[in-house]
Amino acid sequence: MNCKGVIRELSNYIDGDLDPIVKQELERHLEHCEDCTMIVDQTKKSIEILCDSKPVELPTDVRSRLHDGLRQKLGKEPT
Ligand SMILES: [Zn+2]
């Protein structure tokens, strides 16, 4: 899995709604990619703040805004 794959699966990963095989691939990518680790970390944190630590579903508009932001962020990075 590459960085784009991580971004694509990010919301599912955080929701805990990811296929175990995909999740494993994603976590393997995180082990060697600081950027994605940071993104996952920050996303988790902002969701916790957003949801006041309650395990609620992320609203679709928030999710897509988040994805747009992450895509832009990744787009700037040389690969
Ligand atoms: Zn990455």
PDB file of N, CA and C and ligand atoms in Angstrom:
ATOM      1  N   MET A   1       0.840  -1.204   0.000  1.00  0.00           N
ATOM      2  CA  MET A   1       0.000   0.000   0.000  1.00  0.00           C
ATOM      3  C   MET A   1       0.872   1.251   0.000  1.00  0.00           C
ATOM      4  N   ASN A   2       0.443   2.270  -0.759  1.00  0.00           N
ATOM      5  CA  ASN A   2       1.182   3.531  -0.754  1.00  0.00           C
ATOM      6  C   ASN A   2       0.405   4.601   0.029  1.00  0.00           C
ATOM      7  N   CYS A   3       0.948   5.832   0.036  1.00  0.00           N
ATOM      8  CA  CYS A   3       0.345   6.895   0.827  1.00  0.00           C
ATOM      9  C   CYS A   3      -1.089   7.176   0.382  1.00  0.00           C
ATOM     10  N   LYS A   4      -1.323   7.144  -0.912  1.00  0.00           N
ATOM     11  CA  LYS A   4      -2.670   7.412  -1.401  1.00  0.00           C
ATOM     12  C   LYS A   4      -3.660   6.355  -0.924  1.00  0.00           C
ATOM     13  N   GLY A   5      -3.192   5.136  -0.885  1.00  0.00           N
ATOM     14  CA  GLY A   5      -4.036   4.052  -0.389  1.00  0.00           C
ATOM     15  C   GLY A   5      -4.405   4.267   1.068  1.00  0.00           C
ATOM     16  N   VAL A   6      -3.431   4.742   1.832  1.00  0.00           N
ATOM     17  CA  VAL A   6      -3.682   5.016   3.248  1.00  0.00           C
ATOM     18  C   VAL A   6      -4.762   6.089   3.386  1.00  0.00           C
ATOM     19  N   ILE A   7      -4.620   7.155   2.602  1.00  0.00           N
ATOM     20  CA  ILE A   7      -5.596   8.244   2.658  1.00  0.00           C
ATOM     21  C   ILE A   7      -6.980   7.730   2.271  1.00  0.00           C
ATOM     22  N   ARG A   8      -7.000   6.900   1.251  1.00  0.00           N
ATOM     23  CA  ARG A   8      -8.275   6.390   0.766  1.00  0.00           C
ATOM     24  C   ARG A   8      -8.970   5.562   1.839  1.00  0.00           C
ATOM     25  N   GLU A   9      -8.196   4.813   2.595  1.00  0.00           N
ATOM     26  CA  GLU A   9      -8.781   3.905   3.576  1.00  0.00           C
ATOM     27  C   GLU A   9      -8.825   4.498   4.974  1.00  0.00           C
ATOM     28  N   LEU A  10      -8.362   5.751   5.076  1.00  0.00           N
ATOM     29  CA  LEU A  10      -8.167   6.344   6.396  1.00  0.00           C
ATOM     30  C   LEU A  10      -9.436   6.341   7.262  1.00  0.00           C
ATOM     31  N   SER A  11     -10.537   6.793   6.689  1.00  0.00           N
ATOM     32  CA  SER A  11     -11.751   6.897   7.502  1.00  0.00           C
ATOM     33  C   SER A  11     -12.236   5.517   7.924  1.00  0.00           C
ATOM     34  N   ASN A  12     -12.127   4.550   7.023  1.00  0.00           N
ATOM     35  CA  ASN A  12     -12.512   3.184   7.386  1.00  0.00           C
ATOM     36  C   ASN A  12     -11.610   2.647   8.488  1.00  0.00           C
ATOM     37  N   TYR A  13     -10.323   2.970   8.355  1.00  0.00           N
ATOM     38  CA  TYR A  13      -9.355   2.507   9.349  1.00  0.00           C
ATOM     39  C   TYR A  13      -9.689   3.065  10.721  1.00  0.00           C
ATOM     40  N   ILE A  14      -9.980   4.356  10.758  1.00  0.00           N
ATOM     41  CA  ILE A  14     -10.264   5.001  12.034  1.00  0.00           C
ATOM     42  C   ILE A  14     -11.612   4.547  12.588  1.00  0.00           C
ATOM     43  N   ASP A  15     -12.543   4.310  11.702  1.00  0.00           N
ATOM     44  CA  ASP A  15     -13.843   3.773  12.129  1.00  0.00           C
ATOM     45  C   ASP A  15     -13.739   2.325  12.609  1.00  0.00           C
ATOM     46  N   GLY A  16     -12.617   1.694  12.335  1.00  0.00           N
ATOM     47  CA  GLY A  16     -12.466   0.286  12.654  1.00  0.00           C
ATOM     48  C   GLY A  16     -13.271  -0.578  11.707  1.00  0.00           C
ATOM     49  N   ASP A  17     -13.468  -0.072  10.522  1.00  0.00           N
ATOM     50  CA  ASP A  17     -14.355  -0.692   9.559  1.00  0.00           C
ATOM     51  C   ASP A  17     -13.577  -1.202   8.350  1.00  0.00           C
ATOM     52  N   LEU A  18     -12.362  -1.626   8.601  1.00  0.00           N
ATOM     53  CA  LEU A  18     -11.480  -1.977   7.497  1.00  0.00           C
ATOM     54  C   LEU A  18     -11.286  -3.495   7.431  1.00  0.00           C
ATOM     55  N   ASP A  19     -11.222  -3.987   6.221  1.00  0.00           N
ATOM     56  CA  ASP A  19     -10.896  -5.393   6.012  1.00  0.00           C
ATOM     57  C   ASP A  19      -9.572  -5.716   6.713  1.00  0.00           C
ATOM     58  N   PRO A  20      -9.516  -6.810   7.460  1.00  0.00           N
ATOM     59  CA  PRO A  20      -8.297  -7.116   8.239  1.00  0.00           C
ATOM     60  C   PRO A  20      -7.024  -7.158   7.391  1.00  0.00           C
ATOM     61  N   ILE A  21      -7.152  -7.628   6.165  1.00  0.00           N
ATOM     62  CA  ILE A  21      -5.971  -7.701   5.295  1.00  0.00           C
ATOM     63  C   ILE A  21      -5.513  -6.304   4.905  1.00  0.00           C
ATOM     64  N   VAL A  22      -6.479  -5.449   4.557  1.00  0.00           N
ATOM     65  CA  VAL A  22      -6.154  -4.068   4.186  1.00  0.00           C
ATOM     66  C   VAL A  22      -5.575  -3.344   5.387  1.00  0.00           C
ATOM     67  N   LYS A  23      -6.161  -3.594   6.542  1.00  0.00           N
ATOM     68  CA  LYS A  23      -5.693  -2.954   7.769  1.00  0.00           C
ATOM     69  C   LYS A  23      -4.234  -3.323   8.043  1.00  0.00           C
ATOM     70  N   GLN A  24      -3.934  -4.572   7.828  1.00  0.00           N
ATOM     71  CA  GLN A  24      -2.568  -5.042   8.040  1.00  0.00           C
ATOM     72  C   GLN A  24      -1.592  -4.331   7.088  1.00  0.00           C
ATOM     73  N   GLU A  25      -2.012  -4.205   5.844  1.00  0.00           N
ATOM     74  CA  GLU A  25      -1.176  -3.511   4.862  1.00  0.00           C
ATOM     75  C   GLU A  25      -0.980  -2.055   5.247  1.00  0.00           C
ATOM     76  N   LEU A  26      -2.059  -1.446   5.684  1.00  0.00           N
ATOM     77  CA  LEU A  26      -2.015  -0.044   6.083  1.00  0.00           C
ATOM     78  C   LEU A  26      -1.053   0.144   7.256  1.00  0.00           C
ATOM     79  N   GLU A  27      -1.159  -0.739   8.239  1.00  0.00           N
ATOM     80  CA  GLU A  27      -0.301  -0.604   9.414  1.00  0.00           C
ATOM     81  C   GLU A  27       1.157  -0.877   9.079  1.00  0.00           C
ATOM     82  N   ARG A  28       1.364  -1.734   8.092  1.00  0.00           N
ATOM     83  CA  ARG A  28       2.733  -1.983   7.669  1.00  0.00           C
ATOM     84  C   ARG A  28       3.321  -0.739   7.002  1.00  0.00           C
ATOM     85  N   HIS A  29       2.484  -0.047   6.247  1.00  0.00           N
ATOM     86  CA  HIS A  29       2.925   1.201   5.624  1.00  0.00           C
ATOM     87  C   HIS A  29       3.256   2.240   6.702  1.00  0.00           C
ATOM     88  N   LEU A  30       2.409   2.294   7.727  1.00  0.00           N
ATOM     89  CA  LEU A  30       2.615   3.279   8.797  1.00  0.00           C
ATOM     90  C   LEU A  30       3.948   3.073   9.501  1.00  0.00           C
ATOM     91  N   GLU A  31       4.392   1.835   9.549  1.00  0.00           N
ATOM     92  CA  GLU A  31       5.644   1.548  10.244  1.00  0.00           C
ATOM     93  C   GLU A  31       6.841   2.257   9.620  1.00  0.00           C
ATOM     94  N   HIS A  32       6.758   2.495   8.322  1.00  0.00           N
ATOM     95  CA  HIS A  32       7.928   3.113   7.685  1.00  0.00           C
ATOM     96  C   HIS A  32       7.611   4.466   7.054  1.00  0.00           C
ATOM     97  N   CYS A  33       6.386   4.973   7.239  1.00  0.00           N
ATOM     98  CA  CYS A  33       6.039   6.255   6.652  1.00  0.00           C
ATOM     99  C   CYS A  33       5.616   7.237   7.742  1.00  0.00           C
ATOM    100  N   GLU A  34       6.514   8.162   8.037  1.00  0.00           N
ATOM    101  CA  GLU A  34       6.229   9.127   9.101  1.00  0.00           C
ATOM    102  C   GLU A  34       5.069  10.042   8.750  1.00  0.00           C
ATOM    103  N   ASP A  35       4.986  10.409   7.474  1.00  0.00           N
ATOM    104  CA  ASP A  35       3.920  11.306   7.040  1.00  0.00           C
ATOM    105  C   ASP A  35       2.546  10.723   7.346  1.00  0.00           C
ATOM    106  N   CYS A  36       2.359   9.473   6.949  1.00  0.00           N
ATOM    107  CA  CYS A  36       1.052   8.852   7.147  1.00  0.00           C
ATOM    108  C   CYS A  36       0.783   8.609   8.626  1.00  0.00           C
ATOM    109  N   THR A  37       1.821   8.249   9.353  1.00  0.00           N
ATOM    110  CA  THR A  37       1.653   8.055  10.792  1.00  0.00           C
ATOM    111  C   THR A  37       1.145   9.337  11.434  1.00  0.00           C
ATOM    112  N   MET A  38       1.737  10.454  10.999  1.00  0.00           N
ATOM    113  CA  MET A  38       1.346  11.756  11.524  1.00  0.00           C
ATOM    114  C   MET A  38      -0.100  12.080  11.135  1.00  0.00           C
ATOM    115  N   ILE A  39      -0.425  11.791   9.889  1.00  0.00           N
ATOM    116  CA  ILE A  39      -1.776  12.078   9.418  1.00  0.00           C
ATOM    117  C   ILE A  39      -2.811  11.255  10.187  1.00  0.00           C
ATOM    118  N   VAL A  40      -2.535   9.974  10.350  1.00  0.00           N
ATOM    119  CA  VAL A  40      -3.453   9.109  11.087  1.00  0.00           C
ATOM    120  C   VAL A  40      -3.610   9.609  12.522  1.00  0.00           C
ATOM    121  N   ASP A  41      -2.468   9.964  13.112  1.00  0.00           N
ATOM    122  CA  ASP A  41      -2.449  10.456  14.479  1.00  0.00           C
ATOM    123  C   ASP A  41      -3.285  11.722  14.629  1.00  0.00           C
ATOM    124  N   GLN A  42      -3.025  12.662  13.740  1.00  0.00           N
ATOM    125  CA  GLN A  42      -3.725  13.949  13.819  1.00  0.00           C
ATOM    126  C   GLN A  42      -5.206  13.783  13.527  1.00  0.00           C
ATOM    127  N   THR A  43      -5.508  12.917  12.581  1.00  0.00           N
ATOM    128  CA  THR A  43      -6.915  12.689  12.248  1.00  0.00           C
ATOM    129  C   THR A  43      -7.651  12.087  13.433  1.00  0.00           C
ATOM    130  N   LYS A  44      -7.031  11.110  14.061  1.00  0.00           N
ATOM    131  CA  LYS A  44      -7.630  10.502  15.246  1.00  0.00           C
ATOM    132  C   LYS A  44      -7.887  11.549  16.320  1.00  0.00           C
ATOM    133  N   LYS A  45      -6.885  12.409  16.524  1.00  0.00           N
ATOM    134  CA  LYS A  45      -7.003  13.442  17.552  1.00  0.00           C
ATOM    135  C   LYS A  45      -8.126  14.412  17.231  1.00  0.00           C
ATOM    136  N   SER A  46      -8.173  14.858  15.964  1.00  0.00           N
ATOM    137  CA  SER A  46      -9.210  15.835  15.633  1.00  0.00           C
ATOM    138  C   SER A  46     -10.586  15.205  15.709  1.00  0.00           C
ATOM    139  N   ILE A  47     -10.687  13.928  15.412  1.00  0.00           N
ATOM    140  CA  ILE A  47     -11.978  13.260  15.532  1.00  0.00           C
ATOM    141  C   ILE A  47     -12.369  13.137  17.001  1.00  0.00           C
ATOM    142  N   GLU A  48     -11.396  12.849  17.841  1.00  0.00           N
ATOM    143  CA  GLU A  48     -11.684  12.756  19.271  1.00  0.00           C
ATOM    144  C   GLU A  48     -12.205  14.080  19.810  1.00  0.00           C
ATOM    145  N   ILE A  49     -11.556  15.168  19.372  1.00  0.00           N
ATOM    146  CA  ILE A  49     -11.989  16.494  19.807  1.00  0.00           C
ATOM    147  C   ILE A  49     -13.398  16.775  19.266  1.00  0.00           C
ATOM    148  N   LEU A  50     -13.538  16.491  17.981  1.00  0.00           N
ATOM    149  CA  LEU A  50     -14.802  16.713  17.288  1.00  0.00           C
ATOM    150  C   LEU A  50     -15.940  15.966  17.956  1.00  0.00           C
ATOM    151  N   CYS A  51     -15.686  14.745  18.329  1.00  0.00           N
ATOM    152  CA  CYS A  51     -16.744  13.882  18.837  1.00  0.00           C
ATOM    153  C   CYS A  51     -16.743  13.824  20.360  1.00  0.00           C
ATOM    154  N   ASP A  52     -15.893  14.642  20.964  1.00  0.00           N
ATOM    155  CA  ASP A  52     -15.819  14.663  22.419  1.00  0.00           C
ATOM    156  C   ASP A  52     -15.556  13.266  22.977  1.00  0.00           C
ATOM    157  N   SER A  53     -14.683  12.545  22.297  1.00  0.00           N
ATOM    158  CA  SER A  53     -14.243  11.210  22.713  1.00  0.00           C
ATOM    159  C   SER A  53     -15.336  10.153  22.691  1.00  0.00           C
ATOM    160  N   LYS A  54     -16.490  10.504  22.182  1.00  0.00           N
ATOM    161  CA  LYS A  54     -17.539   9.487  22.087  1.00  0.00           C
ATOM    162  C   LYS A  54     -17.385   8.734  20.766  1.00  0.00           C
ATOM    163  N   PRO A  55     -17.630   7.461  20.809  1.00  0.00           N
ATOM    164  CA  PRO A  55     -17.477   6.665  19.580  1.00  0.00           C
ATOM    165  C   PRO A  55     -18.658   6.853  18.630  1.00  0.00           C
ATOM    166  N   VAL A  56     -18.724   8.011  18.021  1.00  0.00           N
ATOM    167  CA  VAL A  56     -19.804   8.269  17.069  1.00  0.00           C
ATOM    168  C   VAL A  56     -19.267   8.251  15.640  1.00  0.00           C
ATOM    169  N   GLU A  57     -20.157   8.018  14.748  1.00  0.00           N
ATOM    170  CA  GLU A  57     -19.798   7.998  13.324  1.00  0.00           C
ATOM    171  C   GLU A  57     -19.439   9.393  12.860  1.00  0.00           C
ATOM    172  N   LEU A  58     -18.376   9.487  12.083  1.00  0.00           N
ATOM    173  CA  LEU A  58     -17.940  10.763  11.526  1.00  0.00           C
ATOM    174  C   LEU A  58     -18.906  11.209  10.429  1.00  0.00           C
ATOM    175  N   PRO A  59     -19.446  12.421  10.553  1.00  0.00           N
ATOM    176  CA  PRO A  59     -20.375  12.880   9.516  1.00  0.00           C
ATOM    177  C   PRO A  59     -19.718  12.910   8.141  1.00  0.00           C
ATOM    178  N   THR A  60     -20.506  12.639   7.136  1.00  0.00           N
ATOM    179  CA  THR A  60     -19.965  12.512   5.783  1.00  0.00           C
ATOM    180  C   THR A  60     -19.258  13.777   5.319  1.00  0.00           C
ATOM    181  N   ASP A  61     -19.849  14.949   5.617  1.00  0.00           N
ATOM    182  CA  ASP A  61     -19.229  16.188   5.146  1.00  0.00           C
ATOM    183  C   ASP A  61     -17.891  16.428   5.823  1.00  0.00           C
ATOM    184  N   VAL A  62     -17.804  16.115   7.087  1.00  0.00           N
ATOM    185  CA  VAL A  62     -16.530  16.253   7.807  1.00  0.00           C
ATOM    186  C   VAL A  62     -15.509  15.302   7.215  1.00  0.00           C
ATOM    187  N   ARG A  63     -15.951  14.115   6.947  1.00  0.00           N
ATOM    188  CA  ARG A  63     -15.068  13.105   6.400  1.00  0.00           C
ATOM    189  C   ARG A  63     -14.501  13.531   5.050  1.00  0.00           C
ATOM    190  N   SER A  64     -15.367  14.073   4.199  1.00  0.00           N
ATOM    191  CA  SER A  64     -14.881  14.444   2.872  1.00  0.00           C
ATOM    192  C   SER A  64     -13.986  15.671   2.944  1.00  0.00           C
ATOM    193  N   ARG A  65     -14.303  16.592   3.853  1.00  0.00           N
ATOM    194  CA  ARG A  65     -13.433  17.751   4.035  1.00  0.00           C
ATOM    195  C   ARG A  65     -12.052  17.307   4.505  1.00  0.00           C
ATOM    196  N   LEU A  66     -12.057  16.389   5.408  1.00  0.00           N
ATOM    197  CA  LEU A  66     -10.820  15.827   5.942  1.00  0.00           C
ATOM    198  C   LEU A  66     -10.003  15.198   4.822  1.00  0.00           C
ATOM    199  N   HIS A  67     -10.680  14.461   3.992  1.00  0.00           N
ATOM    200  CA  HIS A  67     -10.005  13.793   2.881  1.00  0.00           C
ATOM    201  C   HIS A  67      -9.419  14.796   1.898  1.00  0.00           C
ATOM    202  N   ASP A  68     -10.177  15.838   1.623  1.00  0.00           N
ATOM    203  CA  ASP A  68      -9.687  16.867   0.714  1.00  0.00           C
ATOM    204  C   ASP A  68      -8.418  17.490   1.263  1.00  0.00           C
ATOM    205  N   GLY A  69      -8.447  17.815   2.549  1.00  0.00           N
ATOM    206  CA  GLY A  69      -7.288  18.425   3.189  1.00  0.00           C
ATOM    207  C   GLY A  69      -6.074  17.518   3.129  1.00  0.00           C
ATOM    208  N   LEU A  70      -6.299  16.260   3.379  1.00  0.00           N
ATOM    209  CA  LEU A  70      -5.194  15.310   3.381  1.00  0.00           C
ATOM    210  C   LEU A  70      -4.640  15.115   1.982  1.00  0.00           C
ATOM    211  N   ARG A  71      -5.536  15.096   1.017  1.00  0.00           N
ATOM    212  CA  ARG A  71      -5.108  14.915  -0.361  1.00  0.00           C
ATOM    213  C   ARG A  71      -4.227  16.090  -0.789  1.00  0.00           C
ATOM    214  N   GLN A  72      -4.653  17.286  -0.418  1.00  0.00           N
ATOM    215  CA  GLN A  72      -3.870  18.477  -0.739  1.00  0.00           C
ATOM    216  C   GLN A  72      -2.507  18.404  -0.085  1.00  0.00           C
ATOM    217  N   LYS A  73      -2.501  17.993   1.151  1.00  0.00           N
ATOM    218  CA  LYS A  73      -1.251  17.905   1.906  1.00  0.00           C
ATOM    219  C   LYS A  73      -0.296  16.933   1.236  1.00  0.00           C
ATOM    220  N   LEU A  74      -0.812  15.793   0.884  1.00  0.00           N
ATOM    221  CA  LEU A  74       0.028  14.777   0.259  1.00  0.00           C
ATOM    222  C   LEU A  74       0.466  15.202  -1.146  1.00  0.00           C
ATOM    223  N   GLY A  75      -0.407  15.932  -1.830  1.00  0.00           N
ATOM    224  CA  GLY A  75      -0.109  16.359  -3.182  1.00  0.00           C
ATOM    225  C   GLY A  75       1.108  17.250  -3.259  1.00  0.00           C
ATOM    226  N   LYS A  76       1.371  17.957  -2.168  1.00  0.00           N
ATOM    227  CA  LYS A  76       2.494  18.880  -2.151  1.00  0.00           C
ATOM    228  C   LYS A  76       3.819  18.184  -1.947  1.00  0.00           C
ATOM    229  N   GLU A  77       3.746  16.959  -1.457  1.00  0.00           N
ATOM    230  CA  GLU A  77       4.989  16.299  -1.103  1.00  0.00           C
ATOM    231  C   GLU A  77       5.601  15.577  -2.291  1.00  0.00           C
ATOM    232  N   PRO A  78       6.895  15.775  -2.478  1.00  0.00           N
ATOM    233  CA  PRO A  78       7.553  15.100  -3.596  1.00  0.00           C
ATOM    234  C   PRO A  78       7.631  13.592  -3.355  1.00  0.00           C
ATOM    235  N   THR A  79       7.264  12.839  -4.351  1.00  0.00           N
ATOM    236  CA  THR A  79       7.339  11.388  -4.186  1.00  0.00           C
ATOM    237  C   THR A  79       8.262  10.775  -5.235  1.00  0.00           C
TER     238      THR A  79
HETATM  239 ZN    ZN B   1       2.673   7.112   3.579  1.00  0.00          ZN
END
